[in-house]
mmCIF file of C-alpha atoms in Angstrom:
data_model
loop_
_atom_site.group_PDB
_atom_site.id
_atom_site.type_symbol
_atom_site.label_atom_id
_atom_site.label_comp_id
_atom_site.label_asym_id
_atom_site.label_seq_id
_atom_site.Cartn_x
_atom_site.Cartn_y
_atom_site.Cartn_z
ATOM 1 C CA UNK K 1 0.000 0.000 0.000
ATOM 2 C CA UNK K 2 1.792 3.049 -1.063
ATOM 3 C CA UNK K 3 0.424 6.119 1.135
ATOM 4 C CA UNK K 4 2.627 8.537 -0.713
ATOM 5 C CA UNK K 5 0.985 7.556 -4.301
ATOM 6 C CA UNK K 6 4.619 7.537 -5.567
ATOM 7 C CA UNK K 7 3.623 5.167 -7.736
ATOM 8 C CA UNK K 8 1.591 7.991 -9.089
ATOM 9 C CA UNK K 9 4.970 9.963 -10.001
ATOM 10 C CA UNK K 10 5.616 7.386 -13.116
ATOM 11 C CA UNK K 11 3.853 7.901 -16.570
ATOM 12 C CA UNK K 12 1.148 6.500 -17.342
ATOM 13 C CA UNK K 13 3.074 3.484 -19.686
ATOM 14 C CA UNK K 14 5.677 3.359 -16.576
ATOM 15 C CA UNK K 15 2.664 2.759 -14.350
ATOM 16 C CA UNK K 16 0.820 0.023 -16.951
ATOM 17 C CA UNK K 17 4.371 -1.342 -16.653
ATOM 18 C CA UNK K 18 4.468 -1.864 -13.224
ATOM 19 C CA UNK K 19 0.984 -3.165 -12.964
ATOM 20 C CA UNK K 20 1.700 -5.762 -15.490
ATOM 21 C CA UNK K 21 4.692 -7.078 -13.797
ATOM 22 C CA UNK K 22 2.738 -6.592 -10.061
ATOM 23 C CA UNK K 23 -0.154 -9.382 -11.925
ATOM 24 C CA UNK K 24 2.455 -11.458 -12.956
ATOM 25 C CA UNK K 25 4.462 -12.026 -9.848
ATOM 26 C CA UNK K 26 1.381 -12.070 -7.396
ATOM 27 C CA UNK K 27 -0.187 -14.772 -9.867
ATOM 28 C CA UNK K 28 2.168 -16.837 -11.389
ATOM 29 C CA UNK K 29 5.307 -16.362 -8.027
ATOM 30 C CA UNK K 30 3.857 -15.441 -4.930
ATOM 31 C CA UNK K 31 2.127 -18.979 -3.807
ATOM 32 C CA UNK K 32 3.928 -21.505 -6.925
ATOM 33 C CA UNK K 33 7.442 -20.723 -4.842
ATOM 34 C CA UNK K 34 6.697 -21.621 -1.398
ATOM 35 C CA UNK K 35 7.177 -25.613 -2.312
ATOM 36 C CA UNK K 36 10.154 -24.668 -4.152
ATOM 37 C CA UNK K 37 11.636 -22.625 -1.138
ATOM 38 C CA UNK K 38 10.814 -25.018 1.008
ATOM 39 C CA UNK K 39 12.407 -27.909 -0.699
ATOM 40 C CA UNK K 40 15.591 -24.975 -1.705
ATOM 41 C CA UNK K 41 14.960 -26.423 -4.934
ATOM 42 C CA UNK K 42 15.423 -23.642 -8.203
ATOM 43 C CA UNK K 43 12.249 -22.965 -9.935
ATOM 44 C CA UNK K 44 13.402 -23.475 -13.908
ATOM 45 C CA UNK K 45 9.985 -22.825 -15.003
ATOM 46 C CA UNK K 46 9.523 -19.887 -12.672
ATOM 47 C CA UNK K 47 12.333 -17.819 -13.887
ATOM 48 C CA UNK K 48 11.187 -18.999 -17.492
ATOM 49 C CA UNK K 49 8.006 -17.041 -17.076
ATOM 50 C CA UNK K 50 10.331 -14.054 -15.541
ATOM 51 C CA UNK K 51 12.121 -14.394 -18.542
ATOM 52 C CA UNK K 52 9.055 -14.261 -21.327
ATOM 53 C CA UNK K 53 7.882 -11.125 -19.108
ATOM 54 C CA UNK K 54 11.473 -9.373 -20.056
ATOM 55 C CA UNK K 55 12.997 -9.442 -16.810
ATOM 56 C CA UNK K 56 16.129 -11.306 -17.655
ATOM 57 C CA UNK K 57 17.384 -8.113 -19.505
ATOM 58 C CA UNK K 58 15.459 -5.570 -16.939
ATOM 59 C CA UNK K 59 19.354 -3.210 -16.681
ATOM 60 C CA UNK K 60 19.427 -3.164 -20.618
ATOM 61 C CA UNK K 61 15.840 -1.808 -21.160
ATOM 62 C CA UNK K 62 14.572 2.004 -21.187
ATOM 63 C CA UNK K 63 12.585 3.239 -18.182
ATOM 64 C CA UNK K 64 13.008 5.311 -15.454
ATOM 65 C CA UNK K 65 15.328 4.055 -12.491
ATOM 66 C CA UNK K 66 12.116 4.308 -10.405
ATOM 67 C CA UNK K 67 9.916 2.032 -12.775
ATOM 68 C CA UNK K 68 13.000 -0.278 -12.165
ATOM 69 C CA UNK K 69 13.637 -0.212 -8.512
ATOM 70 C CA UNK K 70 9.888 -0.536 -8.106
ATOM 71 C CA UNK K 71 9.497 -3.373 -10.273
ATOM 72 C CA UNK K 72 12.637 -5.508 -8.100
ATOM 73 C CA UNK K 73 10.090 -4.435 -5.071
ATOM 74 C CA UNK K 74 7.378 -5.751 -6.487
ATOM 75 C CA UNK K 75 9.045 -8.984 -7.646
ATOM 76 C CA UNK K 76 10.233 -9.177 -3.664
ATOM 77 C CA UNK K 77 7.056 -8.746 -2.851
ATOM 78 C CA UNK K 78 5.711 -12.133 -4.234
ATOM 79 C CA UNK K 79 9.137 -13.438 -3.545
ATOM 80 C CA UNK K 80 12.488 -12.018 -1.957
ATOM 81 C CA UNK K 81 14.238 -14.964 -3.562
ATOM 82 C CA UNK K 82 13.175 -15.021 -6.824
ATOM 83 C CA UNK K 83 14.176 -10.998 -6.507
ATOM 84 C CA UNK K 84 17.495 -12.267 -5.738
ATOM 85 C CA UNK K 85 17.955 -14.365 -8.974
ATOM 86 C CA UNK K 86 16.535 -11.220 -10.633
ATOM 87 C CA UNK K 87 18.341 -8.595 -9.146
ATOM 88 C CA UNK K 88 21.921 -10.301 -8.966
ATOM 89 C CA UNK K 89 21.307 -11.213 -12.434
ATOM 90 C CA UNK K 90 20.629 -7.549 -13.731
ATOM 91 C CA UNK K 91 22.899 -5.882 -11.403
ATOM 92 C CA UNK K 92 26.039 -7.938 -11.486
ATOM 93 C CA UNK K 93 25.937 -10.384 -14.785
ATOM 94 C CA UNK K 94 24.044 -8.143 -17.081
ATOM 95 C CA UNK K 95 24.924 -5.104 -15.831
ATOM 96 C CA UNK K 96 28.536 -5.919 -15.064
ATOM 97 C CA UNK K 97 28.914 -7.749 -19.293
ATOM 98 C CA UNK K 98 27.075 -4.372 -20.397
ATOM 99 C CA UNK K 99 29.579 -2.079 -18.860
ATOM 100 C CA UNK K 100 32.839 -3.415 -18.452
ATOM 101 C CA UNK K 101 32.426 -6.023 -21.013
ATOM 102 C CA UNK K 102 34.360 -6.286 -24.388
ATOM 103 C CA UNK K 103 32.149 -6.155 -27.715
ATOM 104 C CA UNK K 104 32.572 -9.722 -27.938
ATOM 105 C CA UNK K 105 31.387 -10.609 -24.609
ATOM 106 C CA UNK K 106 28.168 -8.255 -24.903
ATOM 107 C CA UNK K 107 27.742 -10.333 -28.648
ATOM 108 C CA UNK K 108 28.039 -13.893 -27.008
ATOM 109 C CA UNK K 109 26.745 -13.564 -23.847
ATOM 110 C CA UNK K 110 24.525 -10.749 -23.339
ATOM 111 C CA UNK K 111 21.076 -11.613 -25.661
ATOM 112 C CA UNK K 112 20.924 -14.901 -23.750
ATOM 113 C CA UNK K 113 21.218 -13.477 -20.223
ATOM 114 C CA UNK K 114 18.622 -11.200 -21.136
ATOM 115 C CA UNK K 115 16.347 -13.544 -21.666
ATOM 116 C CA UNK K 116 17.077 -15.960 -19.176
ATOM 117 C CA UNK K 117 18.594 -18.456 -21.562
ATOM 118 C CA UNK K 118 22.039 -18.767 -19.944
ATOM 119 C CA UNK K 119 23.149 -18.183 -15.961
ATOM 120 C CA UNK K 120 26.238 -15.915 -14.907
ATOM 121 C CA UNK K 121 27.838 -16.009 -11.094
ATOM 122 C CA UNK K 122 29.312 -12.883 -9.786
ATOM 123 C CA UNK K 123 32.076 -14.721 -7.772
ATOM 124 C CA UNK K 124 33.913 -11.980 -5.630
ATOM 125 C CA UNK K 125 33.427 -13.285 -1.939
ATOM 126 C CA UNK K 126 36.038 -16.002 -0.758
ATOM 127 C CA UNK K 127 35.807 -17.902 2.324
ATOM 128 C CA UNK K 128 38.276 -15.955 4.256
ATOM 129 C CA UNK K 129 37.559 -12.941 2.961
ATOM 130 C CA UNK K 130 33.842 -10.888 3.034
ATOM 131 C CA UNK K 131 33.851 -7.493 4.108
ATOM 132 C CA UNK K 132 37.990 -7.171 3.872
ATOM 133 C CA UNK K 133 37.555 -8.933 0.283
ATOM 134 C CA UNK K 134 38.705 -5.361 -1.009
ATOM 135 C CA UNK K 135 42.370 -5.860 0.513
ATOM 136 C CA UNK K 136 42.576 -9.512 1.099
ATOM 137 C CA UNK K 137 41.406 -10.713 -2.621
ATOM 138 C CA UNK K 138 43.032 -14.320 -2.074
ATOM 139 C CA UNK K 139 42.128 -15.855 -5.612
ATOM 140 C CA UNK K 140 45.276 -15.583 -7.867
ATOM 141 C CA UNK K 141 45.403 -15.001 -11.699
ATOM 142 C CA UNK K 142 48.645 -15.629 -13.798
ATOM 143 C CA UNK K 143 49.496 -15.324 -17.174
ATOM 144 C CA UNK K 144 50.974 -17.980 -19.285
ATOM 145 C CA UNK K 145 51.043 -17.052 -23.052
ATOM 146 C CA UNK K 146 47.604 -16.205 -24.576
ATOM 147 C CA UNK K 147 45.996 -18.035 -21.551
ATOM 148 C CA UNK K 148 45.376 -16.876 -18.238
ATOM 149 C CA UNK K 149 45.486 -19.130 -15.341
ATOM 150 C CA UNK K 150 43.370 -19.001 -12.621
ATOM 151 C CA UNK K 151 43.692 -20.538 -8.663
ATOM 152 C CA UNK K 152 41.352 -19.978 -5.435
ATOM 153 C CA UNK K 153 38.162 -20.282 -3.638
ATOM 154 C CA UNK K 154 35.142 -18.623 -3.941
ATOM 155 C CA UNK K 155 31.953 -18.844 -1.442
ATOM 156 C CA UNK K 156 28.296 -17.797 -1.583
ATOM 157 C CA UNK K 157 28.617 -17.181 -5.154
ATOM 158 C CA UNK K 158 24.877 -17.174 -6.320
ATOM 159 C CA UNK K 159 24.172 -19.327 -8.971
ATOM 160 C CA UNK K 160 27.177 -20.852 -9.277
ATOM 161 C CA UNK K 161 25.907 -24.404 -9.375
ATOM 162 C CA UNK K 162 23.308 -23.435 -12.483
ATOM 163 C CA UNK K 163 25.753 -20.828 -13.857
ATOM 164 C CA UNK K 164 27.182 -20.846 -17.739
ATOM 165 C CA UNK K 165 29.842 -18.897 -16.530
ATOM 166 C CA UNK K 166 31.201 -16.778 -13.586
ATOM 167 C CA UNK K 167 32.805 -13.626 -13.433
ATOM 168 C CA UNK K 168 35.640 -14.095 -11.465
ATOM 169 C CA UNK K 169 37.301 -11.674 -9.626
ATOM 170 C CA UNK K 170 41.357 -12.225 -8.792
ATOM 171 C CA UNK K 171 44.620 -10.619 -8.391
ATOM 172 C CA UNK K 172 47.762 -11.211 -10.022
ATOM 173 C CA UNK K 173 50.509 -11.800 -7.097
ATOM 174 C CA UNK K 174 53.557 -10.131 -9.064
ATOM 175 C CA UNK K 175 51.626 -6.882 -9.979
ATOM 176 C CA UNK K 176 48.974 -7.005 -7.405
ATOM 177 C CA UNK K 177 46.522 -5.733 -9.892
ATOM 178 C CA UNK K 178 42.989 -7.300 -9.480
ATOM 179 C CA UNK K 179 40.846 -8.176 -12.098
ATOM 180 C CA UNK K 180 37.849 -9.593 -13.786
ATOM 181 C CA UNK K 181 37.568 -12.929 -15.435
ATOM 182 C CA UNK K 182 35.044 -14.627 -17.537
ATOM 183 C CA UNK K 183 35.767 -18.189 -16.690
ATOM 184 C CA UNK K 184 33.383 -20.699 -18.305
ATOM 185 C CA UNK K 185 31.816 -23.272 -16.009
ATOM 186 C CA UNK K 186 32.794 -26.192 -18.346
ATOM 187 C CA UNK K 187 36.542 -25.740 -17.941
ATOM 188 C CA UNK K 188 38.686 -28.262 -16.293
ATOM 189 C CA UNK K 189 39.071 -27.735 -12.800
ATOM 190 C CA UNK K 190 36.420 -25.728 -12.354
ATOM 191 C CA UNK K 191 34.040 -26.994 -9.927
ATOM 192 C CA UNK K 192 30.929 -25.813 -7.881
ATOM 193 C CA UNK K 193 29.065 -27.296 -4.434
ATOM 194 C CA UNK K 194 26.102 -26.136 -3.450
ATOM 195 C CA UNK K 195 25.596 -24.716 0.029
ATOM 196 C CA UNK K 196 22.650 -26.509 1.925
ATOM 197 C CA UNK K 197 20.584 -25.524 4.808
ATOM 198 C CA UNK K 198 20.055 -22.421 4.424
ATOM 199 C CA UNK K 199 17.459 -20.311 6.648
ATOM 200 C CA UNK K 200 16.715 -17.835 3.986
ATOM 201 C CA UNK K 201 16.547 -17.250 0.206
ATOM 202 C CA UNK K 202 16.540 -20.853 -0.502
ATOM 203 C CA UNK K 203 15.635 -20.973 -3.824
ATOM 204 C CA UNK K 204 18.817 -19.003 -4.507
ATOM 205 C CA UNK K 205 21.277 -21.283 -5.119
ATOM 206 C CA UNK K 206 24.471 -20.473 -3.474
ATOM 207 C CA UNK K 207 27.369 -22.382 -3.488
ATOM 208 C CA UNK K 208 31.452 -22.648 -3.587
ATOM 209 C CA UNK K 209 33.362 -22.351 -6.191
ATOM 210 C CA UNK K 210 37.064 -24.009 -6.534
ATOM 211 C CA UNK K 211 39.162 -23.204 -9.122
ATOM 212 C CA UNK K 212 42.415 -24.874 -9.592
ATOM 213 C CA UNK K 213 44.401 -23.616 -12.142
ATOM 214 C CA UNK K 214 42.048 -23.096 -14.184
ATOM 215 C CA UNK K 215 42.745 -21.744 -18.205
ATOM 216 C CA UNK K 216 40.593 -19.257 -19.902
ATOM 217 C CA UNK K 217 41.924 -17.338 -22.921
ATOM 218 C CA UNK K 218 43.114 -14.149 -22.704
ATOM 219 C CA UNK K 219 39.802 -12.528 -24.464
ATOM 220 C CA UNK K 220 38.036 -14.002 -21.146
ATOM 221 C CA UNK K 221 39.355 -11.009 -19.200
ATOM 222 C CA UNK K 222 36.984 -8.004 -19.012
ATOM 223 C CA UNK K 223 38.584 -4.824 -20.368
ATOM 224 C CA UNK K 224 36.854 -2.639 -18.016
ATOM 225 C CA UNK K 225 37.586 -4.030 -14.939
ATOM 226 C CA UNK K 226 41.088 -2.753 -14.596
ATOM 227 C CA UNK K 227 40.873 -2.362 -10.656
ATOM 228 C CA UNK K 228 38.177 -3.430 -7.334
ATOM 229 C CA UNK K 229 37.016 -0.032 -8.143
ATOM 230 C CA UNK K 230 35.223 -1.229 -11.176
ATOM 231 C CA UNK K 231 33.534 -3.624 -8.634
ATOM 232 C CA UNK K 232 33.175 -0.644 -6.157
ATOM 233 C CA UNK K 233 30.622 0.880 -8.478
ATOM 234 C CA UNK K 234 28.620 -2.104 -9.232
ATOM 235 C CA UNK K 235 28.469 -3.342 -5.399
ATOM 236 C CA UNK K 236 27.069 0.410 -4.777
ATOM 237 C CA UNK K 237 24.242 0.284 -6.714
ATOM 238 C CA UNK K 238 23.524 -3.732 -5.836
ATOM 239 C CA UNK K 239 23.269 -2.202 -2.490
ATOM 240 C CA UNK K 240 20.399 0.331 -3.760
ATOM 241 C CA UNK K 241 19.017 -2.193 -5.198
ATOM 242 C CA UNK K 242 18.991 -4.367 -1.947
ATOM 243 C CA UNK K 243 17.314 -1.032 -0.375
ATOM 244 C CA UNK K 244 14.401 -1.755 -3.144
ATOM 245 C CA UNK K 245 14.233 -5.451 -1.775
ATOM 246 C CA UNK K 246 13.661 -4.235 1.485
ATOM 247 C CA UNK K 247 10.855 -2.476 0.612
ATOM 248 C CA UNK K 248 8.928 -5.637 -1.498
ATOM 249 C CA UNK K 249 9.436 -7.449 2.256
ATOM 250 C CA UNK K 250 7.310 -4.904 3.866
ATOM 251 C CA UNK K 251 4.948 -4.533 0.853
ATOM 252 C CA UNK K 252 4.586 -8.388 1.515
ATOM 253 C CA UNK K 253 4.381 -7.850 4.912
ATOM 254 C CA UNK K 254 1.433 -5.393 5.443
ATOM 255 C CA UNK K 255 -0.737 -7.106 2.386
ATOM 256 C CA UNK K 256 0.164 -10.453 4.534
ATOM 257 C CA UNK K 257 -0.289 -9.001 8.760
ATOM 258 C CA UNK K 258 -3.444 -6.620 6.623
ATOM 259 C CA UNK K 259 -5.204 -9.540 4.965
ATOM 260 C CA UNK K 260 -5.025 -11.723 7.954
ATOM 261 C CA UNK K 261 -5.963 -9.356 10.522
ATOM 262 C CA UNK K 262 -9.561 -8.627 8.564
ATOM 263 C CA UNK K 263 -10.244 -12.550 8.681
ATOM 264 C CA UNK K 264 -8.670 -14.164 11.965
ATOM 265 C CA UNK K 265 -11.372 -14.043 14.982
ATOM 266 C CA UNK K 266 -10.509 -14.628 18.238
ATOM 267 C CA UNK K 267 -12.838 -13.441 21.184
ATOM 268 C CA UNK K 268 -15.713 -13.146 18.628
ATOM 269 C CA UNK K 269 -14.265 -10.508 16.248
ATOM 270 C CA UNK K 270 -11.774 -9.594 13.777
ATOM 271 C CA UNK K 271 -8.009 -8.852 14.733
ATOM 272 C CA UNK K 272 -8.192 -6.170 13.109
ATOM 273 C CA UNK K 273 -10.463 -4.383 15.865
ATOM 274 C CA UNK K 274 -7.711 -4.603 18.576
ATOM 275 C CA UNK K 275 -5.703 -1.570 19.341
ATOM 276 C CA UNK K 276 -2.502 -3.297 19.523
ATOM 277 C CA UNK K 277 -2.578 -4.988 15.858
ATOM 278 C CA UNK K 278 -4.020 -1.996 14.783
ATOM 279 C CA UNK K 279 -1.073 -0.113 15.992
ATOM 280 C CA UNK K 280 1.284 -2.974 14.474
ATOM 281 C CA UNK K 281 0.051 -2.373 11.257
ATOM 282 C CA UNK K 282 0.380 1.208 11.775
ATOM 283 C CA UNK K 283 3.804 0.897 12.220
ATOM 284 C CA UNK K 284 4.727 -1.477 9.313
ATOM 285 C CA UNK K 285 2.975 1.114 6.819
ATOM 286 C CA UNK K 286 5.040 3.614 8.604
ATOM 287 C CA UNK K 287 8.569 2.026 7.732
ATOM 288 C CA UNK K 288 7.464 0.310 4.502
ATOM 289 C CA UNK K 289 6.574 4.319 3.350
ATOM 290 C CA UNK K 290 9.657 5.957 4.893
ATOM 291 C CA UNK K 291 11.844 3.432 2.959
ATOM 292 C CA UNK K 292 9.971 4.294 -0.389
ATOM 293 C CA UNK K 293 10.637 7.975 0.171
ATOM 294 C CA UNK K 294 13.976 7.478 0.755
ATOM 295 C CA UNK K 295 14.421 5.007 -1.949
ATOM 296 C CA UNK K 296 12.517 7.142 -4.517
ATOM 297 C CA UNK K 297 15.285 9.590 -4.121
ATOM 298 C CA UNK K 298 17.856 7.549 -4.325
ATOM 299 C CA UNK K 299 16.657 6.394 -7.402
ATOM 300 C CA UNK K 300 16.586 10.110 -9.058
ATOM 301 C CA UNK K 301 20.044 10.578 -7.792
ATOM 302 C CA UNK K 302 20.742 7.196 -9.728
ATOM 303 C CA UNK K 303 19.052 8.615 -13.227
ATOM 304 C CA UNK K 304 21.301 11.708 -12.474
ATOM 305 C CA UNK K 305 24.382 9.995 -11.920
ATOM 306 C CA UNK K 306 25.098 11.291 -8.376
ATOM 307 C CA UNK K 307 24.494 8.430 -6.090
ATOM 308 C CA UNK K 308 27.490 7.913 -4.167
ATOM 309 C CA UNK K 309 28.624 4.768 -2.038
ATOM 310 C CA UNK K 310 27.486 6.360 1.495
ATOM 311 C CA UNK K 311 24.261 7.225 -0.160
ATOM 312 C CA UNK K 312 23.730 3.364 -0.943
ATOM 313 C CA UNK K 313 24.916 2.259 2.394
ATOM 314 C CA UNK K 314 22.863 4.495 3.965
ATOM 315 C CA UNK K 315 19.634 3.002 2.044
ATOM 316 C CA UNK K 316 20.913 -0.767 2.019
ATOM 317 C CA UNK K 317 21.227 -0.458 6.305
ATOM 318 C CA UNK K 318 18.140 1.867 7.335
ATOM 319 C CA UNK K 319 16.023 -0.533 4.735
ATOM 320 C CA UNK K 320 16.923 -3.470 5.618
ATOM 321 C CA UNK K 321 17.096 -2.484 9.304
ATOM 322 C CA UNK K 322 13.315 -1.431 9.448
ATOM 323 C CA UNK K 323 12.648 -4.385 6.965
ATOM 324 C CA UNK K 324 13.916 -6.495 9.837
ATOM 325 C CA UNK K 325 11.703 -5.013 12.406
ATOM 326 C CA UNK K 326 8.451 -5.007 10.041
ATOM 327 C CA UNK K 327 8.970 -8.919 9.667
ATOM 328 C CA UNK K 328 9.176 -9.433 13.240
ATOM 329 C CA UNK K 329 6.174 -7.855 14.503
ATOM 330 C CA UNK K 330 4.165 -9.669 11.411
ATOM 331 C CA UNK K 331 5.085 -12.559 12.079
ATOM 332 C CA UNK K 332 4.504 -11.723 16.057
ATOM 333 C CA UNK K 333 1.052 -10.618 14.507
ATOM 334 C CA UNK K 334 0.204 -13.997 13.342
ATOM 335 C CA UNK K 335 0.683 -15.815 16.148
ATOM 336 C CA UNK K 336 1.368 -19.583 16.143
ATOM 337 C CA UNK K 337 0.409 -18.909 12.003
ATOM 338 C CA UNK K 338 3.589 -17.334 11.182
ATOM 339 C CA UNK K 339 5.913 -19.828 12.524
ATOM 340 C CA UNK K 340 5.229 -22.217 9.237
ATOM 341 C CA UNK K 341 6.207 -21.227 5.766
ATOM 342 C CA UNK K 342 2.637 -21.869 4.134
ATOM 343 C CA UNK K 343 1.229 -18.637 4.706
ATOM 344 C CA UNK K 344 4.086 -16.454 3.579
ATOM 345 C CA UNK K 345 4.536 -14.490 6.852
ATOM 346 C CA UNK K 346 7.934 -17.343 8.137
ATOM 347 C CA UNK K 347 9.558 -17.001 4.707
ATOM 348 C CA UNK K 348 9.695 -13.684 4.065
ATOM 349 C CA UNK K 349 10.810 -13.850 7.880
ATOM 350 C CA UNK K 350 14.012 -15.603 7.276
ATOM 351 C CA UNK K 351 14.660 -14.339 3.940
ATOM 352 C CA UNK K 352 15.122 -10.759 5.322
ATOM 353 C CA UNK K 353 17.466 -12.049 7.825
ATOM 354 C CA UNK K 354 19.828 -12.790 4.371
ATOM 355 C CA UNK K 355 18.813 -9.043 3.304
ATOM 356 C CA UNK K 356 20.567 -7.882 6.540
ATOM 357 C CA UNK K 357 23.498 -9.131 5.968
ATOM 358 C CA UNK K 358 24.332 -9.995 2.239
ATOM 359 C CA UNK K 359 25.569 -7.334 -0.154
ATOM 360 C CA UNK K 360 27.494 -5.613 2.224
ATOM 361 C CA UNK K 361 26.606 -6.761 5.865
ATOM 362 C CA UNK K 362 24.502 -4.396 8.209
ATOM 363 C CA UNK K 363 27.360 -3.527 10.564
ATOM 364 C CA UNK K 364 29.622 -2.382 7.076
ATOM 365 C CA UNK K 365 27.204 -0.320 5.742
ATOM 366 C CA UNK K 366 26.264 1.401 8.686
ATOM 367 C CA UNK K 367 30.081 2.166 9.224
ATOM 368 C CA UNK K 368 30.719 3.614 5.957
ATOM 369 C CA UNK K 369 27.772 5.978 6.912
ATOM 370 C CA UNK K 370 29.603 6.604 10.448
ATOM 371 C CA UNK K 371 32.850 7.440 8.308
ATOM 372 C CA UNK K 372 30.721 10.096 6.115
ATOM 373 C CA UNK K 373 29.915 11.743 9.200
ATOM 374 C CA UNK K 374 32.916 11.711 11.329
ATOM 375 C CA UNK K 375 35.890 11.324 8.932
ATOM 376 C CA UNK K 376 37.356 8.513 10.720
ATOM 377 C CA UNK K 377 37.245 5.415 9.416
ATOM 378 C CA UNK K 378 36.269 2.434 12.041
ATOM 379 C CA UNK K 379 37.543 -0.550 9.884
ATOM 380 C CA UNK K 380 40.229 0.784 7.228
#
């Protein structure tokens, strides 16, 4: 429920757009993924339908960056995810081919991505290194003739296990330059596990990746990513776009704690007559509508250019943060109901506990915001 009406602020084909997309999801997403989430089984014919709805090539298409945040909300909203396959997809596959890509690797790879015919893995994290990735990049690259060779570890790579190919980020020990690799999931000693038991965002498929010594040809490195500040700019607006996630959990969350409160009785009347859900609900619509202020704007400063990484941090932590507490009191507001995935309110639940932390990590974010305001750094 948007109390604002910033919908409203989109043109009238933006806001047909969005409607479209907002049937889709809620029809053909919303209830079809529970099984699928519960089993943390991937949802092939799911992310077809994504796919014939033109959401595999969503960071290639014209639009407004609200239309698109709003549309990765409303996917979230039917399932956080499903807006995970999405989002990483756009954000670091597509939209990492599309700008620091060579002409060759836009030919091959990007008309498939973009319509969900072929998989990439944005492998950065390693398992020593997640926050201090930035200075501790562990995964070594060498050159040997017009091949390069590649060695390491990569962990919660999404994907991976499904993935065509993964972009692989590494350094090479003699120069210590780090860069980006397009290393082909069929290559000898190449291989992916997937990581089970997840609480959250189980029908992304997250895994390890082990690469040892592994050859790609030269024309596999990306030309644009020279430095980790190439990857600086695409983990800053991932975290926007985790900000957007955030607020397709608390859409989910007040149509869920709304819907339920109208139809569970108890003492010989609706829920929704009580003070104290009342006042639950209250407070739900309150941080779901904060967040889409705050995220409208940083989506204009996005179409202008100007978002900058505290800006991003800032959204990524204060969404996800109020995200956190909106899932808690609707599942509270359930009762013994929201303790099992089947009606929606435990899943989306646990999957914002992942939101917290992935993409940058609560605690990081907020201290890049601290080092804006006080000039002194708390972890570098």
């Amino acid at each position: 429920m948007d109390l604002l009406g910033i919908e409203t602020q989109l043109s009238p084909a933006e806001q047909a757009r969005l409607r479209e997309v907002r049937e889709l999801v809620q029809q053909q997403l919303r209830t079809q993924s529970v099984e699928y989430w519960n089993k943390e089984a991937f949802p092939a014919e799911l992310v077809r339908t994504l796919g014939a709805a033109g959401l595999g090539g969503l960071q290639l298409q014209s639009g407004s960056q609200l239309l698109r945040g709003l549309i990765h909300a409303e996917i979230a909203r039917a399932d956080i995810s499903l807006s995970s396959v999405v989002g990483i997809h756009n954000e670091l596959i597509v939209g990492m081919i599309d700008s620091l890509g060579s002409q060759e690797q836009k030919d091959t790879w990007l008309p498939r991505l973009s319509r969900f015919e072929a998989f990439g893995a944005f492998a950065l994290t390693e398992p020593e290194h997640g926050s201090d990735v930035a200075g501790g990049l562990g995964t070594e690259v060498v050159r040997d003739g017009q091949e390069y060779v590649i060695t390491g570890s990569k962990r919660w790579i999404g994907m991976a296990t499904l993935a065509d190919f993964a972009l692989v980020w590494a350094r090479d020990p003699e120069s210590g330059e780090v860069g980006a690799y397009l290393v082909e999931s069929s290559r000898p000693g190449y291989r992916a596990s997937k990581i089970e038991n997840k609480i959250g965002l189980r029908i992304m498929q997250n895994a390890d990746i082990e690469l040892d010594q592994v050859r790609i040809p030269v024309a596999n490195k990306l030309p644009g990513a020279t430095s980790f500040a190439a990857a600086n700019e695409l983990l800053m607006q991932s975290r926007a776009w985790v900000g957007w996630q955030a607020v397709g959990a608390m859409m989910a969350t007040l149509d869920i704690t709304r819907q339920y409160s109208l139809q569970r009785e108890q003492f010989g009347k609706p829920i929704a007559s009580f003070q104290l859900v009342q006042q639950s609900l209250a407070e739900i619509a309150g941080h779901l509508t904060v967040c889409l202020s705050m995220m409208r704007d940083v989506a204009l400063r996005q179409e202008q250019g100007e978002l900058e990484m505290v800006q991003a941090a800032l959204a990524k932590s204060t969404a996800t943060r109020l995200a956190r507490e909106s899932v808690s009191q609707g599942r509270a507001l359930l009762g013994g109901n929201g303790v099992v995935s089947d009606g929606h309110m435990a899943k989306v639940f646990c999957d914002v506990e992942i939101l917290h932390t992935y993409e940058g990590t609560y605690e990081i974010n907020s201290l890049i915001v601290g080092r804006a305001l006080t000039g002194v750094s708390a972890f570098v």
